[in-house]
Amino acid sequence: AQKITQTQPGMFVQEKEAVTLDCTYDTSDPSYGLFWYKQPSSGEMIFLIYQGSYDQQNATEGRYSLNFQKARKSANLVISASQLGDSAMYFCAMRETMDSSYKLIFGSGTRLLVRP
Amino acid sequence: DVKVTQSSRYLVKRTGEKVFLECVQDMDHENMFWYRQDPGLGLRLIYFSYDVKMKEKGDIPEGYSVSREKKERFSLILESASTNQTSMYLCASSSPNLYGYTFGSGTRLTVV
């Protein structure tokens, strides 16, 4: 069964508007971490934001926030005030604490295009 | 800054060739990973290593092997390259006491 699901292969947003990228996950581990990465056309993976399963508050990092709904097993990324430079692939990922390998499990990604 | 360096950005190899993809990290991280990235499939784990000379299979190890003779270097080996191994390969490293991972800039491999 797929552990990380990103249902939006591609999205458009107008510059300066907010956009939400969806991510749902599946795990039986009560302790886990959720990550979002950005991959520009250059190929490097850029870490954006992290949410721990026991964190009480939703994570925020500048214009990025993570809408964490534990009961629904969703961890949507919200980008406020979109900029042209936000055009990229975005990946949601999870690490299960019971998994001693510390590996990340990735979703299939969402390609975001910001229109001027 | 933590740095993960992959030796080649672009590589073109012939079917049947033995291919080495090199990855070096400079932050003394214990864990290193090799992923491949394909459109619509995201990143899939090929192999990982949590110590020198230790290796574990990921989700798609078939057709690949790895080597970790030194802590800073993790090599991915395609024993006999095939066209279905044309892909983007990403190396990453992390430490058990960190939640973050650092990725290399990727190697885009084409097998013809």
JSON list of C-alpha atoms in Angstrom, two decimals:
[
{"chain": "A", "resi": 1, "resn": "ALA", "atom": "CA", "xyz": [0.00, 0.00, 0.00]},
{"chain": "A", "resi": 2, "resn": "GLN", "atom": "CA", "xyz": [1.25, 3.45, -0.85]},
{"chain": "A", "resi": 3, "resn": "LYS", "atom": "CA", "xyz": [2.40, 5.19, 2.28]},
{"chain": "A", "resi": 4, "resn": "ILE", "atom": "CA", "xyz": [2.55, 8.74, 0.92]},
{"chain": "A", "resi": 5, "resn": "THR", "atom": "CA", "xyz": [-0.03, 9.96, -1.56]},
{"chain": "A", "resi": 6, "resn": "GLN", "atom": "CA", "xyz": [0.12, 13.19, -3.50]},
{"chain": "A", "resi": 7, "resn": "THR", "atom": "CA", "xyz": [-2.97, 13.35, -5.68]},
{"chain": "A", "resi": 8, "resn": "GLN", "atom": "CA", "xyz": [-2.11, 16.50, -7.65]},
{"chain": "A", "resi": 9, "resn": "PRO", "atom": "CA", "xyz": [0.40, 15.77, -10.43]},
{"chain": "A", "resi": 10, "resn": "GLY", "atom": "CA", "xyz": [0.38, 19.43, -11.47]},
{"chain": "A", "resi": 11, "resn": "MET", "atom": "CA", "xyz": [-0.99, 22.73, -10.26]},
{"chain": "A", "resi": 12, "resn": "PHE", "atom": "CA", "xyz": [-1.10, 26.34, -11.35]},
{"chain": "A", "resi": 13, "resn": "VAL", "atom": "CA", "xyz": [-1.24, 29.37, -9.08]},
{"chain": "A", "resi": 14, "resn": "GLN", "atom": "CA", "xyz": [-1.25, 33.08, -9.80]},
{"chain": "A", "resi": 15, "resn": "GLU", "atom": "CA", "xyz": [1.69, 35.04, -8.47]},
{"chain": "A", "resi": 16, "resn": "LYS", "atom": "CA", "xyz": [1.08, 36.48, -4.98]},
{"chain": "A", "resi": 17, "resn": "GLU", "atom": "CA", "xyz": [-1.75, 34.06, -4.25]},
{"chain": "A", "resi": 18, "resn": "ALA", "atom": "CA", "xyz": [-1.63, 31.22, -1.73]},
{"chain": "A", "resi": 19, "resn": "VAL", "atom": "CA", "xyz": [-1.59, 27.58, -2.80]},
{"chain": "A", "resi": 20, "resn": "THR", "atom": "CA", "xyz": [-2.10, 24.27, -0.96]},
{"chain": "A", "resi": 21, "resn": "LEU", "atom": "CA", "xyz": [-0.34, 21.10, -2.00]},
{"chain": "A", "resi": 22, "resn": "ASP", "atom": "CA", "xyz": [-2.00, 17.96, -0.71]},
{"chain": "A", "resi": 23, "resn": "CYS", "atom": "CA", "xyz": [-0.33, 15.04, 1.03]},
{"chain": "A", "resi": 24, "resn": "THR", "atom": "CA", "xyz": [-1.86, 12.08, 2.84]},
{"chain": "A", "resi": 25, "resn": "TYR", "atom": "CA", "xyz": [0.08, 9.35, 4.55]},
{"chain": "A", "resi": 26, "resn": "ASP", "atom": "CA", "xyz": [-0.42, 5.94, 6.06]},
{"chain": "A", "resi": 27, "resn": "THR", "atom": "CA", "xyz": [1.49, 4.49, 8.99]},
{"chain": "A", "resi": 28, "resn": "SER", "atom": "CA", "xyz": [0.91, 2.38, 12.08]},
{"chain": "A", "resi": 29, "resn": "ASP", "atom": "CA", "xyz": [3.93, 3.88, 13.84]},
{"chain": "A", "resi": 30, "resn": "PRO", "atom": "CA", "xyz": [2.72, 6.37, 16.49]},
{"chain": "A", "resi": 31, "resn": "SER", "atom": "CA", "xyz": [5.95, 8.34, 16.11]},
{"chain": "A", "resi": 32, "resn": "TYR", "atom": "CA", "xyz": [6.90, 9.67, 12.71]},
{"chain": "A", "resi": 33, "resn": "GLY", "atom": "CA", "xyz": [8.12, 12.74, 10.91]},
{"chain": "A", "resi": 34, "resn": "LEU", "atom": "CA", "xyz": [6.74, 14.45, 7.84]},
{"chain": "A", "resi": 35, "resn": "PHE", "atom": "CA", "xyz": [8.84, 16.49, 5.42]},
{"chain": "A", "resi": 36, "resn": "TRP", "atom": "CA", "xyz": [8.35, 18.66, 2.38]},
{"chain": "A", "resi": 37, "resn": "TYR", "atom": "CA", "xyz": [11.07, 19.13, -0.21]},
{"chain": "A", "resi": 38, "resn": "LYS", "atom": "CA", "xyz": [11.26, 21.43, -3.21]},
{"chain": "A", "resi": 39, "resn": "GLN", "atom": "CA", "xyz": [13.05, 20.37, -6.38]},
{"chain": "A", "resi": 40, "resn": "PRO", "atom": "CA", "xyz": [13.70, 23.16, -8.91]},
{"chain": "A", "resi": 41, "resn": "SER", "atom": "CA", "xyz": [14.55, 22.34, -12.50]},
{"chain": "A", "resi": 42, "resn": "SER", "atom": "CA", "xyz": [18.23, 22.23, -11.51]},
{"chain": "A", "resi": 43, "resn": "GLY", "atom": "CA", "xyz": [17.52, 18.96, -9.70]},
{"chain": "A", "resi": 44, "resn": "GLU", "atom": "CA", "xyz": [18.67, 19.54, -6.14]},
{"chain": "A", "resi": 45, "resn": "MET", "atom": "CA", "xyz": [16.30, 18.65, -3.30]},
{"chain": "A", "resi": 46, "resn": "ILE", "atom": "CA", "xyz": [15.72, 21.57, -0.96]},
{"chain": "A", "resi": 47, "resn": "PHE", "atom": "CA", "xyz": [14.32, 20.90, 2.51]},
{"chain": "A", "resi": 48, "resn": "LEU", "atom": "CA", "xyz": [11.36, 23.18, 3.27]},
{"chain": "A", "resi": 49, "resn": "ILE", "atom": "CA", "xyz": [9.61, 22.13, 6.45]},
{"chain": "A", "resi": 50, "resn": "TYR", "atom": "CA", "xyz": [9.30, 19.37, 9.04]},
{"chain": "A", "resi": 51, "resn": "GLN", "atom": "CA", "xyz": [6.43, 18.23, 11.27]},
{"chain": "A", "resi": 52, "resn": "GLY", "atom": "CA", "xyz": [6.80, 15.68, 14.04]},
{"chain": "A", "resi": 53, "resn": "SER", "atom": "CA", "xyz": [3.81, 13.49, 14.85]},
{"chain": "A", "resi": 54, "resn": "TYR", "atom": "CA", "xyz": [3.77, 14.68, 18.46]},
{"chain": "A", "resi": 55, "resn": "ASP", "atom": "CA", "xyz": [4.19, 18.35, 17.65]},
{"chain": "A", "resi": 56, "resn": "GLN", "atom": "CA", "xyz": [1.22, 20.29, 18.99]},
{"chain": "A", "resi": 57, "resn": "GLN", "atom": "CA", "xyz": [1.57, 23.23, 16.65]},
{"chain": "A", "resi": 58, "resn": "ASN", "atom": "CA", "xyz": [1.59, 23.24, 12.88]},
{"chain": "A", "resi": 59, "resn": "ALA", "atom": "CA", "xyz": [5.09, 23.87, 11.56]},
{"chain": "A", "resi": 60, "resn": "THR", "atom": "CA", "xyz": [5.86, 27.15, 9.83]},
{"chain": "A", "resi": 61, "resn": "GLU", "atom": "CA", "xyz": [8.95, 28.37, 8.00]},
{"chain": "A", "resi": 62, "resn": "GLY", "atom": "CA", "xyz": [8.60, 31.79, 6.45]},
{"chain": "A", "resi": 63, "resn": "ARG", "atom": "CA", "xyz": [6.04, 31.57, 3.65]},
{"chain": "A", "resi": 64, "resn": "TYR", "atom": "CA", "xyz": [5.67, 27.81, 4.15]},
{"chain": "A", "resi": 65, "resn": "SER", "atom": "CA", "xyz": [3.31, 26.23, 6.63]},
{"chain": "A", "resi": 66, "resn": "LEU", "atom": "CA", "xyz": [2.24, 22.68, 7.14]},
{"chain": "A", "resi": 67, "resn": "ASN", "atom": "CA", "xyz": [-1.44, 22.01, 7.77]},
{"chain": "A", "resi": 68, "resn": "PHE", "atom": "CA", "xyz": [-1.15, 18.89, 9.91]},
{"chain": "A", "resi": 69, "resn": "GLN", "atom": "CA", "xyz": [-4.38, 17.00, 10.53]},
{"chain": "A", "resi": 70, "resn": "LYS", "atom": "CA", "xyz": [-3.35, 13.89, 12.40]},
{"chain": "A", "resi": 71, "resn": "ALA", "atom": "CA", "xyz": [-6.73, 12.18, 12.55]},
{"chain": "A", "resi": 72, "resn": "ARG", "atom": "CA", "xyz": [-7.13, 12.55, 8.80]},
{"chain": "A", "resi": 73, "resn": "LYS", "atom": "CA", "xyz": [-3.48, 11.59, 8.21]},
{"chain": "A", "resi": 74, "resn": "SER", "atom": "CA", "xyz": [-2.88, 14.62, 6.07]},
{"chain": "A", "resi": 75, "resn": "ALA", "atom": "CA", "xyz": [0.06, 17.00, 5.94]},
{"chain": "A", "resi": 76, "resn": "ASN", "atom": "CA", "xyz": [-0.68, 19.64, 3.34]},
{"chain": "A", "resi": 77, "resn": "LEU", "atom": "CA", "xyz": [1.89, 22.28, 2.43]},
{"chain": "A", "resi": 78, "resn": "VAL", "atom": "CA", "xyz": [0.61, 25.85, 2.21]},
{"chain": "A", "resi": 79, "resn": "ILE", "atom": "CA", "xyz": [2.68, 28.40, 0.34]},
{"chain": "A", "resi": 80, "resn": "SER", "atom": "CA", "xyz": [1.56, 31.96, 0.93]},
{"chain": "A", "resi": 81, "resn": "ALA", "atom": "CA", "xyz": [2.16, 34.85, -1.47]},
{"chain": "A", "resi": 82, "resn": "SER", "atom": "CA", "xyz": [3.50, 32.67, -4.30]},
{"chain": "A", "resi": 83, "resn": "GLN", "atom": "CA", "xyz": [6.54, 33.86, -6.20]},
{"chain": "A", "resi": 84, "resn": "LEU", "atom": "CA", "xyz": [7.78, 32.93, -9.66]},
{"chain": "A", "resi": 85, "resn": "GLY", "atom": "CA", "xyz": [10.71, 31.17, -8.03]},
{"chain": "A", "resi": 86, "resn": "ASP", "atom": "CA", "xyz": [8.29, 28.77, -6.32]},
{"chain": "A", "resi": 87, "resn": "SER", "atom": "CA", "xyz": [7.76, 27.00, -9.65]},
{"chain": "A", "resi": 88, "resn": "ALA", "atom": "CA", "xyz": [9.19, 23.54, -8.99]},
{"chain": "A", "resi": 89, "resn": "MET", "atom": "CA", "xyz": [8.40, 19.93, -8.07]},
{"chain": "A", "resi": 90, "resn": "TYR", "atom": "CA", "xyz": [7.31, 19.46, -4.48]},
{"chain": "A", "resi": 91, "resn": "PHE", "atom": "CA", "xyz": [7.64, 16.17, -2.62]},
{"chain": "A", "resi": 92, "resn": "CYS", "atom": "CA", "xyz": [6.04, 15.07, 0.61]},
{"chain": "A", "resi": 93, "resn": "ALA", "atom": "CA", "xyz": [7.98, 12.45, 2.58]},
{"chain": "A", "resi": 94, "resn": "MET", "atom": "CA", "xyz": [7.69, 10.50, 5.81]},
{"chain": "A", "resi": 95, "resn": "ARG", "atom": "CA", "xyz": [10.11, 8.83, 8.17]},
{"chain": "A", "resi": 96, "resn": "GLU", "atom": "CA", "xyz": [8.84, 6.25, 10.64]},
{"chain": "A", "resi": 97, "resn": "THR", "atom": "CA", "xyz": [10.65, 6.23, 13.98]},
{"chain": "A", "resi": 98, "resn": "MET", "atom": "CA", "xyz": [10.26, 2.45, 14.37]},
{"chain": "A", "resi": 99, "resn": "ASP", "atom": "CA", "xyz": [12.23, 2.07, 11.17]},
{"chain": "A", "resi": 100, "resn": "SER", "atom": "CA", "xyz": [15.82, 2.18, 12.37]},
{"chain": "A", "resi": 101, "resn": "SER", "atom": "CA", "xyz": [17.10, 2.82, 8.86]},
{"chain": "A", "resi": 102, "resn": "TYR", "atom": "CA", "xyz": [15.95, 6.46, 9.02]},
{"chain": "A", "resi": 103, "resn": "LYS", "atom": "CA", "xyz": [14.91, 6.20, 5.40]},
{"chain": "A", "resi": 104, "resn": "LEU", "atom": "CA", "xyz": [12.48, 8.64, 3.85]},
{"chain": "A", "resi": 105, "resn": "ILE", "atom": "CA", "xyz": [9.42, 7.42, 1.96]},
{"chain": "A", "resi": 106, "resn": "PHE", "atom": "CA", "xyz": [8.39, 9.83, -0.78]},
{"chain": "A", "resi": 107, "resn": "GLY", "atom": "CA", "xyz": [5.20, 10.66, -2.60]},
{"chain": "A", "resi": 108, "resn": "SER", "atom": "CA", "xyz": [5.04, 10.97, -6.37]},
{"chain": "A", "resi": 109, "resn": "GLY", "atom": "CA", "xyz": [5.32, 14.74, -6.27]},
{"chain": "A", "resi": 110, "resn": "THR", "atom": "CA", "xyz": [3.36, 17.79, -7.43]},
{"chain": "A", "resi": 111, "resn": "ARG", "atom": "CA", "xyz": [4.63, 20.13, -10.12]},
{"chain": "A", "resi": 112, "resn": "LEU", "atom": "CA", "xyz": [3.71, 23.71, -9.27]},
{"chain": "A", "resi": 113, "resn": "LEU", "atom": "CA", "xyz": [3.74, 26.45, -11.88]},
{"chain": "A", "resi": 114, "resn": "VAL", "atom": "CA", "xyz": [3.41, 30.04, -10.74]},
{"chain": "A", "resi": 115, "resn": "ARG", "atom": "CA", "xyz": [1.88, 32.33, -13.36]},
{"chain": "A", "resi": 116, "resn": "PRO", "atom": "CA", "xyz": [2.92, 36.01, -13.54]},
{"chain": "B", "resi": 1, "resn": "ASP", "atom": "CA", "xyz": [27.27, 23.80, 5.18]},
{"chain": "B", "resi": 2, "resn": "VAL", "atom": "CA", "xyz": [26.69, 20.08, 4.86]},
{"chain": "B", "resi": 3, "resn": "LYS", "atom": "CA", "xyz": [27.62, 19.01, 1.43]},
{"chain": "B", "resi": 4, "resn": "VAL", "atom": "CA", "xyz": [26.81, 15.89, -0.56]},
{"chain": "B", "resi": 5, "resn": "THR", "atom": "CA", "xyz": [28.66, 15.70, -3.84]},
{"chain": "B", "resi": 6, "resn": "GLN", "atom": "CA", "xyz": [27.77, 13.43, -6.73]},
{"chain": "B", "resi": 7, "resn": "SER", "atom": "CA", "xyz": [30.59, 13.04, -9.18]},
{"chain": "B", "resi": 8, "resn": "SER", "atom": "CA", "xyz": [28.60, 13.50, -12.40]},
{"chain": "B", "resi": 9, "resn": "ARG", "atom": "CA", "xyz": [25.54, 15.58, -13.29]},
{"chain": "B", "resi": 10, "resn": "TYR", "atom": "CA", "xyz": [24.97, 13.83, -16.61]},
{"chain": "B", "resi": 11, "resn": "LEU", "atom": "CA", "xyz": [26.13, 10.43, -17.77]},
{"chain": "B", "resi": 12, "resn": "VAL", "atom": "CA", "xyz": [25.50, 8.46, -20.96]},
{"chain": "B", "resi": 13, "resn": "LYS", "atom": "CA", "xyz": [26.39, 4.77, -20.96]},
{"chain": "B", "resi": 14, "resn": "ARG", "atom": "CA", "xyz": [25.86, 1.83, -23.27]},
{"chain": "B", "resi": 15, "resn": "THR", "atom": "CA", "xyz": [23.72, -1.20, -22.51]},
{"chain": "B", "resi": 16, "resn": "GLY", "atom": "CA", "xyz": [25.77, -3.84, -20.72]},
{"chain": "B", "resi": 17, "resn": "GLU", "atom": "CA", "xyz": [28.39, -1.45, -19.35]},
{"chain": "B", "resi": 18, "resn": "LYS", "atom": "CA", "xyz": [29.33, -1.47, -15.69]},
{"chain": "B", "resi": 19, "resn": "VAL", "atom": "CA", "xyz": [28.48, 1.95, -14.26]},
{"chain": "B", "resi": 20, "resn": "PHE", "atom": "CA", "xyz": [29.72, 3.56, -11.06]},
{"chain": "B", "resi": 21, "resn": "LEU", "atom": "CA", "xyz": [27.91, 6.49, -9.46]},
{"chain": "B", "resi": 22, "resn": "GLU", "atom": "CA", "xyz": [29.90, 8.12, -6.70]},
{"chain": "B", "resi": 23, "resn": "CYS", "atom": "CA", "xyz": [28.64, 10.08, -3.72]},
{"chain": "B", "resi": 24, "resn": "VAL", "atom": "CA", "xyz": [30.75, 11.83, -1.09]},
{"chain": "B", "resi": 25, "resn": "GLN", "atom": "CA", "xyz": [29.57, 13.68, 2.03]},
{"chain": "B", "resi": 26, "resn": "ASP", "atom": "CA", "xyz": [31.68, 15.88, 4.25]},
{"chain": "B", "resi": 27, "resn": "MET", "atom": "CA", "xyz": [29.74, 15.96, 7.54]},
{"chain": "B", "resi": 28, "resn": "ASP", "atom": "CA", "xyz": [30.60, 12.60, 9.07]},
{"chain": "B", "resi": 29, "resn": "HIS", "atom": "CA", "xyz": [27.03, 11.33, 8.66]},
{"chain": "B", "resi": 30, "resn": "GLU", "atom": "CA", "xyz": [26.44, 7.69, 9.50]},
{"chain": "B", "resi": 31, "resn": "ASN", "atom": "CA", "xyz": [23.58, 7.06, 7.09]},
{"chain": "B", "resi": 32, "resn": "MET", "atom": "CA", "xyz": [23.73, 7.30, 3.33]},
{"chain": "B", "resi": 33, "resn": "PHE", "atom": "CA", "xyz": [21.06, 6.53, 0.76]},
{"chain": "B", "resi": 34, "resn": "TRP", "atom": "CA", "xyz": [20.64, 6.05, -2.97]},
{"chain": "B", "resi": 35, "resn": "TYR", "atom": "CA", "xyz": [17.30, 6.90, -4.57]},
{"chain": "B", "resi": 36, "resn": "ARG", "atom": "CA", "xyz": [16.14, 6.90, -8.14]},
{"chain": "B", "resi": 37, "resn": "GLN", "atom": "CA", "xyz": [13.59, 9.40, -9.36]},
{"chain": "B", "resi": 38, "resn": "ASP", "atom": "CA", "xyz": [11.18, 8.76, -12.21]},
{"chain": "B", "resi": 39, "resn": "PRO", "atom": "CA", "xyz": [8.24, 10.88, -13.38]},
{"chain": "B", "resi": 40, "resn": "GLY", "atom": "CA", "xyz": [5.03, 9.96, -11.63]},
{"chain": "B", "resi": 41, "resn": "LEU", "atom": "CA", "xyz": [6.81, 7.62, -9.22]},
{"chain": "B", "resi": 42, "resn": "GLY", "atom": "CA", "xyz": [8.62, 10.06, -6.97]},
{"chain": "B", "resi": 43, "resn": "LEU", "atom": "CA", "xyz": [11.82, 8.91, -5.29]},
{"chain": "B", "resi": 44, "resn": "ARG", "atom": "CA", "xyz": [12.31, 5.22, -4.64]},
{"chain": "B", "resi": 45, "resn": "LEU", "atom": "CA", "xyz": [14.99, 3.84, -2.36]},
{"chain": "B", "resi": 46, "resn": "ILE", "atom": "CA", "xyz": [17.53, 1.54, -3.99]},
{"chain": "B", "resi": 47, "resn": "TYR", "atom": "CA", "xyz": [20.03, 0.88, -1.18]},
{"chain": "B", "resi": 48, "resn": "PHE", "atom": "CA", "xyz": [21.14, 2.47, 2.05]},
{"chain": "B", "resi": 49, "resn": "SER", "atom": "CA", "xyz": [24.01, 2.16, 4.47]},
{"chain": "B", "resi": 50, "resn": "TYR", "atom": "CA", "xyz": [24.18, 2.97, 8.18]},
{"chain": "B", "resi": 51, "resn": "ASP", "atom": "CA", "xyz": [27.88, 2.28, 8.67]},
{"chain": "B", "resi": 52, "resn": "VAL", "atom": "CA", "xyz": [31.07, 1.50, 6.81]},
{"chain": "B", "resi": 53, "resn": "LYS", "atom": "CA", "xyz": [30.83, -1.81, 4.96]},
{"chain": "B", "resi": 54, "resn": "MET", "atom": "CA", "xyz": [27.17, -2.13, 5.99]},
{"chain": "B", "resi": 55, "resn": "LYS", "atom": "CA", "xyz": [24.43, -2.05, 3.38]},
{"chain": "B", "resi": 56, "resn": "GLU", "atom": "CA", "xyz": [20.74, -2.77, 3.25]},
{"chain": "B", "resi": 57, "resn": "LYS", "atom": "CA", "xyz": [18.39, -3.24, 0.31]},
{"chain": "B", "resi": 58, "resn": "GLY", "atom": "CA", "xyz": [15.75, -0.66, -0.27]},
{"chain": "B", "resi": 59, "resn": "ASP", "atom": "CA", "xyz": [12.57, -1.06, -2.27]},
{"chain": "B", "resi": 60, "resn": "ILE", "atom": "CA", "xyz": [14.11, -1.57, -5.73]},
{"chain": "B", "resi": 61, "resn": "PRO", "atom": "CA", "xyz": [17.59, -3.13, -5.38]},
{"chain": "B", "resi": 62, "resn": "GLU", "atom": "CA", "xyz": [17.43, -5.41, -8.43]},
{"chain": "B", "resi": 63, "resn": "GLY", "atom": "CA", "xyz": [20.17, -4.66, -10.93]},
{"chain": "B", "resi": 64, "resn": "TYR", "atom": "CA", "xyz": [22.15, -2.55, -8.47]},
{"chain": "B", "resi": 65, "resn": "SER", "atom": "CA", "xyz": [24.82, -3.03, -5.85]},
{"chain": "B", "resi": 66, "resn": "VAL", "atom": "CA", "xyz": [26.59, -0.62, -3.51]},
{"chain": "B", "resi": 67, "resn": "SER", "atom": "CA", "xyz": [29.91, -0.14, -1.81]},
{"chain": "B", "resi": 68, "resn": "ARG", "atom": "CA", "xyz": [30.83, 1.76, 1.32]},
{"chain": "B", "resi": 69, "resn": "GLU", "atom": "CA", "xyz": [34.50, 1.31, 2.11]},
{"chain": "B", "resi": 70, "resn": "LYS", "atom": "CA", "xyz": [34.84, 4.69, 3.82]},
{"chain": "B", "resi": 71, "resn": "LYS", "atom": "CA", "xyz": [32.33, 6.60, 5.90]},
{"chain": "B", "resi": 72, "resn": "GLU", "atom": "CA", "xyz": [32.20, 9.57, 3.57]},
{"chain": "B", "resi": 73, "resn": "ARG", "atom": "CA", "xyz": [31.77, 7.67, 0.30]},
{"chain": "B", "resi": 74, "resn": "PHE", "atom": "CA", "xyz": [28.83, 5.60, -0.93]},
{"chain": "B", "resi": 75, "resn": "SER", "atom": "CA", "xyz": [28.97, 4.19, -4.44]},
{"chain": "B", "resi": 76, "resn": "LEU", "atom": "CA", "xyz": [26.11, 2.84, -6.52]},
{"chain": "B", "resi": 77, "resn": "ILE", "atom": "CA", "xyz": [27.04, 0.19, -9.08]},
{"chain": "B", "resi": 78, "resn": "LEU", "atom": "CA", "xyz": [25.05, -0.91, -12.08]},
{"chain": "B", "resi": 79, "resn": "GLU", "atom": "CA", "xyz": [26.62, -4.26, -12.87]},
{"chain": "B", "resi": 80, "resn": "SER", "atom": "CA", "xyz": [25.26, -4.39, -16.43]},
{"chain": "B", "resi": 81, "resn": "ALA", "atom": "CA", "xyz": [23.39, -1.25, -17.37]},
{"chain": "B", "resi": 82, "resn": "SER", "atom": "CA", "xyz": [20.05, -1.62, -19.09]},
{"chain": "B", "resi": 83, "resn": "THR", "atom": "CA", "xyz": [17.80, 0.96, -20.75]},
{"chain": "B", "resi": 84, "resn": "ASN", "atom": "CA", "xyz": [15.24, 0.69, -17.93]},
{"chain": "B", "resi": 85, "resn": "GLN", "atom": "CA", "xyz": [17.86, 2.08, -15.59]},
{"chain": "B", "resi": 86, "resn": "THR", "atom": "CA", "xyz": [17.75, 5.41, -17.39]},
{"chain": "B", "resi": 87, "resn": "SER", "atom": "CA", "xyz": [16.77, 7.73, -14.58]},
{"chain": "B", "resi": 88, "resn": "MET", "atom": "CA", "xyz": [17.76, 10.49, -12.18]},
{"chain": "B", "resi": 89, "resn": "TYR", "atom": "CA", "xyz": [19.81, 9.15, -9.27]},
{"chain": "B", "resi": 90, "resn": "LEU", "atom": "CA", "xyz": [19.95, 11.03, -6.00]},
{"chain": "B", "resi": 91, "resn": "CYS", "atom": "CA", "xyz": [22.28, 10.41, -3.10]},
{"chain": "B", "resi": 92, "resn": "ALA", "atom": "CA", "xyz": [21.48, 11.60, 0.44]},
{"chain": "B", "resi": 93, "resn": "SER", "atom": "CA", "xyz": [23.06, 11.48, 3.86]},
{"chain": "B", "resi": 94, "resn": "SER", "atom": "CA", "xyz": [21.80, 11.93, 7.41]},
{"chain": "B", "resi": 95, "resn": "SER", "atom": "CA", "xyz": [22.76, 11.36, 10.99]},
{"chain": "B", "resi": 96, "resn": "PRO", "atom": "CA", "xyz": [20.54, 9.42, 13.43]},
{"chain": "B", "resi": 97, "resn": "ASN", "atom": "CA", "xyz": [20.24, 12.41, 15.73]},
{"chain": "B", "resi": 98, "resn": "LEU", "atom": "CA", "xyz": [19.12, 14.72, 12.95]},
{"chain": "B", "resi": 99, "resn": "TYR", "atom": "CA", "xyz": [15.77, 14.70, 11.28]},
{"chain": "B", "resi": 100, "resn": "GLY", "atom": "CA", "xyz": [17.09, 16.38, 8.19]},
{"chain": "B", "resi": 101, "resn": "TYR", "atom": "CA", "xyz": [18.59, 14.84, 5.13]},
{"chain": "B", "resi": 102, "resn": "THR", "atom": "CA", "xyz": [21.00, 16.43, 2.73]},
{"chain": "B", "resi": 103, "resn": "PHE", "atom": "CA", "xyz": [20.80, 15.51, -0.92]},
{"chain": "B", "resi": 104, "resn": "GLY", "atom": "CA", "xyz": [23.33, 15.69, -3.69]},
{"chain": "B", "resi": 105, "resn": "SER", "atom": "CA", "xyz": [22.46, 17.51, -6.89]},
{"chain": "B", "resi": 106, "resn": "GLY", "atom": "CA", "xyz": [21.67, 14.28, -8.71]},
{"chain": "B", "resi": 107, "resn": "THR", "atom": "CA", "xyz": [23.06, 12.32, -11.64]},
{"chain": "B", "resi": 108, "resn": "ARG", "atom": "CA", "xyz": [20.94, 12.02, -14.73]},
{"chain": "B", "resi": 109, "resn": "LEU", "atom": "CA", "xyz": [21.90, 8.70, -16.28]},
{"chain": "B", "resi": 110, "resn": "THR", "atom": "CA", "xyz": [20.94, 7.71, -19.81]},
{"chain": "B", "resi": 111, "resn": "VAL", "atom": "CA", "xyz": [21.55, 4.14, -20.95]},
{"chain": "B", "resi": 112, "resn": "VAL", "atom": "CA", "xyz": [21.50, 3.70, -24.73]}
]
